[in-house]
Amino acid sequence: MLDSELIRRHTSQLIRGRYWAREPLGHGGLGIVYSGWDEELQRPVAVKRLLPEVSYNKKHGEAAWNEAQSLAKVTHPNIVTLYDFGRDEEGVFFIMELVQGQELEEWLVGGPLPVEDFYQLAQQALAGMATAHIHGILHLDLKSSNLMVSRSVANMLQLKILDFGLSKFQPNTDVSEVIQESANMGSIYYSAPELIQMQRIDHRADLYSLGHVFYHALTAAPAFASLPMEEVLVAHLYQDPPQLRTLRPDLDPAICHWVHRFLHKDPALRPESAEAALRDLMLIRSHLFRPEASNFSSPLCIVVSKDWNLVPSDLLPFIDKRVTFTGKLEHQDGVVRLVLSGIERAKELTLPTTPDTDLFSTYLQ
């Protein structure tokens, strides 16, 4: 329950002679977020106030500085903008862009995202994190409640990434404290195995968390939501989530495979970067590799890895059983050629691609 006296103090004084905190928008164990107003620039803002006992706690104070420094370095339309930061007699405060919308976690109570909305969500999340990673900033607390979504006037999904409080986390920090804090805040459903095992962490820990956000968005539930809380961390280490295709048979096989790549326990098997994952997603979405219609009665998904070997074995369940692959894939002058032989016919497909493409898909209708 919010402390009415604390709210009265927060909303009755001008911060730095220009910012008002007005109505509480939300609160948690660390602080309260208010709608606010910037008297100098005459614009709405969000005012985030840490609780007094949090403001003067060394660990949380360092996290606040981390968040402020991280946000100050990054300007991106999908990352909340920091306007000001400081400390006064009431403790630490952030003055930020006022983001309208709803937490993705709440949004998904109404059901999984439609495919087009998912593409928009994933593209914006990856674009924002690619920029953060380029600046050397890790988020390390990506989860559905840290993504704010809304609709534009054109009915497009819009996303903002919030809360960089655990950003720039260093491996020599007490990981056990972060894990305990994550469990308390709900992040446990999105925690990377290397974080749980107190191993070296890099940008691919964020990609693992994003993969679980994407899984949540497509199924309306975290991947391990059916497990008791005490088993979730173990599942991140040793258990694979149910295949998306079994839960959403309407989904494109290529997008299912794309999401599951984020969920590998081994960071080396995940996408190499947010930028690379975004490039792959754009290829899938654009259907760049869709050839002319053929006489197959059901869709056939062909996915080729960048080493130009035969189709990976984990994708074979998605391949039409009437088709076998013969010979080797040939790559020359930006073109991949493969020979498909079926029961009734054989056909050579020429598929445009580039040598550094991680993934592409094509469909025979």
XYZ file of C-alpha atoms in Angstrom:
365
model
C 0.000 0.000 0.000
C 1.296 3.450 -0.905
C 2.317 5.755 1.922
C -0.035 8.739 1.637
C 2.333 11.001 3.573
C 5.210 10.104 1.249
C 3.049 10.837 -1.801
C 1.995 14.156 -0.278
C 5.640 15.148 0.176
C 6.584 14.018 -3.335
C 3.740 15.948 -4.978
C 3.985 19.132 -2.915
C 7.491 20.263 -3.779
C 9.158 21.416 -6.972
C 12.170 19.329 -7.981
C 15.164 21.421 -9.034
C 12.874 24.393 -9.353
C 11.136 23.044 -12.466
C 9.604 19.529 -12.151
C 6.314 18.625 -10.462
C 5.313 15.088 -9.531
C 1.531 14.804 -9.831
C -0.423 11.533 -9.868
C 1.088 8.110 -9.032
C 1.196 5.886 -12.126
C 2.676 2.792 -10.526
C 4.855 1.572 -7.712
C 7.042 -1.332 -6.691
C 9.445 -2.390 -3.999
C 11.995 0.231 -5.028
C 9.997 3.344 -5.789
C 7.032 5.198 -7.223
C 6.486 6.566 -10.728
C 4.373 9.707 -11.121
C 2.996 11.619 -14.035
C 4.680 14.999 -13.903
C 5.180 18.389 -15.490
C 8.246 20.344 -16.567
C 7.520 24.011 -15.789
C 10.476 25.276 -17.786
C 9.742 23.465 -21.065
C 5.988 23.194 -20.492
C 5.761 19.504 -21.258
C 4.592 16.331 -19.502
C 7.239 14.106 -17.931
C 7.448 10.996 -15.790
C 8.975 11.373 -12.331
C 10.468 8.249 -10.802
C 11.184 8.515 -7.081
C 13.118 5.846 -5.207
C 11.818 5.132 -1.723
C 13.879 6.799 1.038
C 15.226 3.499 2.380
C 16.203 2.495 -1.162
C 17.828 5.811 -2.057
C 20.342 5.465 0.768
C 21.052 1.769 0.224
C 24.474 1.404 -1.390
C 23.516 -1.413 -3.773
C 20.350 0.271 -5.015
C 22.081 3.628 -5.179
C 24.689 2.155 -7.524
C 21.938 0.574 -9.618
C 20.252 3.980 -9.926
C 23.467 5.569 -11.162
C 23.938 2.681 -13.603
C 20.469 3.238 -15.008
C 20.961 6.991 -15.340
C 24.357 6.676 -17.004
C 23.084 3.996 -19.381
C 20.016 5.956 -20.441
C 22.073 9.122 -20.875
C 24.315 7.380 -23.421
C 21.546 6.004 -25.617
C 19.080 7.885 -27.776
C 16.656 5.609 -29.571
C 12.907 5.808 -30.273
C 12.357 2.415 -28.613
C 14.219 3.238 -25.382
C 12.719 5.571 -22.801
C 14.490 8.953 -22.771
C 16.106 10.298 -19.602
C 15.796 14.079 -19.172
C 17.331 14.594 -15.730
C 18.628 12.722 -12.691
C 19.700 13.648 -9.198
C 19.179 13.481 -5.459
C 17.468 15.844 -3.041
C 16.185 15.674 0.529
C 13.577 13.095 -0.511
C 16.145 10.837 -2.184
C 16.976 9.806 -5.758
C 14.797 10.978 -8.641
C 14.645 10.377 -12.394
C 12.924 12.756 -14.810
C 12.007 10.802 -17.919
C 9.893 10.775 -21.022
C 6.268 10.113 -20.116
C 5.432 6.883 -21.936
C 1.784 6.210 -22.632
C 0.601 2.638 -22.902
C 0.518 -0.631 -21.035
C 3.127 -3.106 -19.870
C 3.414 -5.985 -22.333
C 2.744 -8.404 -19.469
C -0.648 -6.770 -18.874
C -1.333 -6.468 -22.604
C -0.919 -10.236 -23.023
C -3.607 -11.002 -20.450
C -5.967 -10.562 -23.386
C -4.222 -13.314 -25.359
C -1.162 -13.784 -27.591
C -0.148 -11.143 -30.082
C -1.363 -11.442 -33.662
C 1.514 -12.247 -35.992
C 1.771 -8.747 -37.483
C 1.843 -7.193 -34.009
C 4.539 -9.662 -33.025
C 6.717 -8.649 -35.964
C 6.394 -5.000 -34.945
C 7.168 -5.780 -31.299
C 10.205 -7.926 -32.088
C 11.647 -5.481 -34.613
C 11.423 -2.552 -32.217
C 12.773 -4.486 -29.223
C 15.758 -5.712 -31.238
C 16.401 -2.288 -32.758
C 16.469 -0.698 -29.309
C 18.719 -3.340 -27.789
C 21.034 -3.337 -30.807
C 21.662 0.351 -30.145
C 22.215 -0.261 -26.428
C 24.657 -3.084 -27.153
C 26.571 -0.967 -29.666
C 27.125 1.487 -26.801
C 28.370 -1.360 -24.619
C 25.256 -1.383 -22.426
C 23.576 -4.579 -21.276
C 20.058 -4.431 -19.864
C 20.072 -7.726 -17.909
C 16.481 -7.389 -16.729
C 14.495 -7.683 -19.945
C 11.030 -9.042 -19.255
C 7.466 -8.454 -20.383
C 6.808 -5.945 -17.605
C 9.773 -3.810 -18.742
C 8.361 -3.292 -22.228
C 5.660 -0.640 -22.610
C 3.365 -1.009 -25.614
C 0.722 1.213 -27.162
C -1.070 1.847 -30.452
C -0.184 4.672 -32.805
C -2.818 6.706 -34.631
C -2.130 4.406 -37.594
C -2.931 1.385 -35.359
C 0.702 0.260 -35.343
C 2.192 -1.303 -32.232
C 4.711 0.981 -30.515
C 7.243 -0.180 -27.943
C 9.487 1.413 -25.333
C 12.122 -0.444 -23.312
C 12.126 0.599 -19.653
C 14.162 0.052 -16.489
C 17.898 -0.242 -17.087
C 18.424 -0.551 -13.330
C 20.589 -3.694 -13.590
C 22.438 -2.459 -16.672
C 26.225 -2.698 -17.033
C 26.209 -5.564 -14.556
C 29.743 -6.875 -13.996
C 30.626 -10.571 -13.533
C 32.357 -9.893 -10.206
C 29.119 -8.566 -8.702
C 27.277 -10.891 -6.318
C 25.106 -12.732 -8.836
C 23.170 -14.468 -6.073
C 21.735 -11.096 -5.043
C 20.632 -10.388 -8.600
C 19.018 -13.826 -8.885
C 17.139 -13.327 -5.618
C 16.032 -9.877 -6.726
C 14.957 -11.268 -10.097
C 12.830 -13.897 -8.392
C 11.121 -11.217 -6.356
C 10.447 -9.040 -9.392
C 9.245 -11.738 -11.774
C 12.399 -11.720 -13.918
C 13.046 -15.349 -13.072
C 11.047 -16.442 -16.131
C 13.500 -14.606 -18.402
C 16.898 -15.183 -16.718
C 19.756 -16.454 -18.883
C 21.477 -19.706 -17.829
C 24.879 -18.019 -17.629
C 23.493 -15.477 -15.171
C 22.001 -18.242 -13.044
C 25.292 -20.162 -13.097
C 27.314 -17.027 -12.274
C 29.318 -17.270 -15.484
C 30.682 -14.580 -17.755
C 27.884 -12.452 -19.195
C 27.690 -10.573 -22.483
C 25.013 -9.200 -24.814
C 23.725 -12.705 -25.548
C 22.214 -12.870 -22.050
C 19.888 -10.065 -23.165
C 19.069 -12.029 -26.315
C 18.075 -15.061 -24.238
C 15.756 -12.880 -22.155
C 14.295 -11.321 -25.292
C 13.663 -14.799 -26.669
C 11.551 -15.583 -23.626
C 9.717 -12.279 -24.030
C 8.994 -13.236 -27.654
C 7.810 -16.699 -26.567
C 5.524 -15.058 -23.994
C 4.177 -12.684 -26.644
C 3.299 -15.540 -29.004
C 1.731 -17.829 -26.386
C 0.402 -15.357 -23.758
C 2.415 -17.146 -21.036
C 6.103 -17.420 -20.090
C 7.719 -20.610 -21.364
C 8.047 -22.163 -17.897
C 4.937 -20.633 -16.330
C 3.445 -24.072 -15.622
C 6.355 -25.040 -13.353
C 6.591 -24.336 -9.618
C 8.721 -21.258 -8.983
C 11.534 -23.288 -7.418
C 11.870 -25.350 -10.623
C 12.039 -22.460 -13.070
C 15.757 -21.735 -12.625
C 16.565 -25.420 -13.127
C 14.434 -25.433 -16.274
C 16.474 -22.551 -17.702
C 19.566 -24.723 -17.268
C 18.363 -28.119 -18.446
C 14.898 -28.039 -19.986
C 13.761 -26.852 -23.410
C 10.464 -24.965 -23.650
C 7.629 -26.658 -25.547
C 7.933 -26.142 -29.287
C 6.024 -23.086 -30.439
C 4.601 -25.076 -33.337
C 2.795 -27.361 -30.902
C 1.205 -24.391 -29.133
C 0.635 -22.180 -32.181
C 0.293 -24.407 -35.272
C -0.800 -21.320 -37.204
C 2.670 -19.799 -36.926
C 5.180 -19.747 -39.738
C 7.764 -22.525 -39.115
C 10.563 -20.075 -39.884
C 9.471 -17.648 -37.156
C 9.194 -20.528 -34.662
C 12.740 -21.601 -35.436
C 13.889 -17.982 -35.233
C 12.464 -17.581 -31.697
C 13.856 -20.913 -30.476
C 17.369 -19.869 -31.512
C 17.276 -17.228 -28.766
C 16.462 -19.906 -26.180
C 19.594 -22.029 -26.553
C 21.338 -22.726 -23.250
C 24.702 -22.201 -24.956
C 25.182 -18.502 -25.829
C 27.255 -19.501 -28.871
C 24.157 -21.066 -30.461
C 22.024 -17.948 -30.093
C 21.969 -15.168 -32.704
C 25.346 -13.476 -32.746
C 23.819 -10.057 -32.099
C 20.535 -8.191 -31.869
C 21.365 -6.602 -35.209
C 21.862 -10.001 -36.876
C 18.620 -11.320 -35.372
C 16.787 -8.247 -36.635
C 18.189 -8.760 -40.122
C 16.973 -12.361 -40.125
C 13.533 -11.322 -38.918
C 13.240 -8.761 -41.692
C 14.090 -11.429 -44.255
C 11.436 -13.752 -42.892
C 8.831 -11.014 -42.718
C 9.434 -9.710 -46.208
C 9.095 -13.186 -47.768
C 12.046 -12.161 -49.894
C 12.697 -15.760 -50.822
C 9.171 -16.786 -51.820
C 9.386 -18.377 -55.296
C 6.641 -18.810 -57.818
C 3.737 -21.018 -56.749
C 4.168 -24.729 -57.347
C 1.786 -27.660 -57.383
C 2.397 -28.698 -53.787
C -0.878 -28.730 -51.863
C 0.682 -27.693 -48.530
C 3.419 -25.200 -47.626
C 7.013 -26.354 -47.670
C 9.546 -24.554 -45.517
C 13.179 -24.623 -46.593
C 15.691 -23.126 -44.184
C 19.378 -22.995 -45.064
C 22.161 -22.202 -42.629
C 24.947 -19.830 -43.572
C 27.567 -22.582 -43.776
C 25.679 -23.822 -46.853
C 25.403 -27.416 -45.662
C 22.241 -29.448 -45.890
C 19.166 -28.367 -43.976
C 19.766 -28.609 -40.188
C 18.337 -31.749 -38.637
C 16.259 -29.825 -36.103
C 14.288 -28.323 -38.994
C 13.500 -31.611 -40.705
C 10.107 -31.966 -38.944
C 9.031 -28.806 -40.750
C 10.031 -30.072 -44.203
C 7.417 -31.622 -46.455
C 8.087 -35.378 -46.360
C 7.476 -35.741 -50.112
C 10.669 -33.865 -50.844
C 14.237 -35.021 -50.413
C 17.411 -33.050 -50.910
C 19.982 -34.284 -53.390
C 23.499 -33.081 -53.941
C 25.003 -30.144 -52.124
C 24.008 -26.543 -51.849
C 26.073 -24.360 -54.135
C 26.814 -20.739 -53.380
C 28.166 -18.471 -56.085
C 27.690 -14.802 -56.914
C 25.101 -14.286 -54.199
C 22.896 -17.160 -55.378
C 22.192 -20.458 -53.650
C 21.153 -23.399 -55.804
C 19.716 -26.630 -54.514
C 17.986 -29.501 -56.241
C 14.713 -30.814 -54.840
C 13.405 -34.147 -56.027
C 9.838 -35.148 -55.253
C 7.616 -38.057 -56.057
C 6.178 -36.462 -59.168
C 8.842 -34.069 -60.309
C 12.258 -32.570 -59.784
C 12.869 -28.865 -59.691
C 15.860 -26.586 -59.310
C 15.289 -23.440 -57.281
C 17.491 -20.390 -57.550
C 17.221 -18.443 -54.315
C 18.755 -14.972 -53.901
C 20.719 -14.497 -50.695
C 24.024 -13.188 -49.403
C 26.956 -15.065 -47.840
C 26.457 -13.515 -44.392
C 22.761 -14.346 -44.142
C 22.143 -16.456 -41.036
C 18.749 -17.719 -42.042
C 16.304 -17.534 -44.884
C 13.048 -19.237 -45.652
C 10.995 -19.848 -48.741
C 7.576 -21.358 -49.180
C 6.175 -23.472 -51.962
C 2.407 -23.002 -51.946
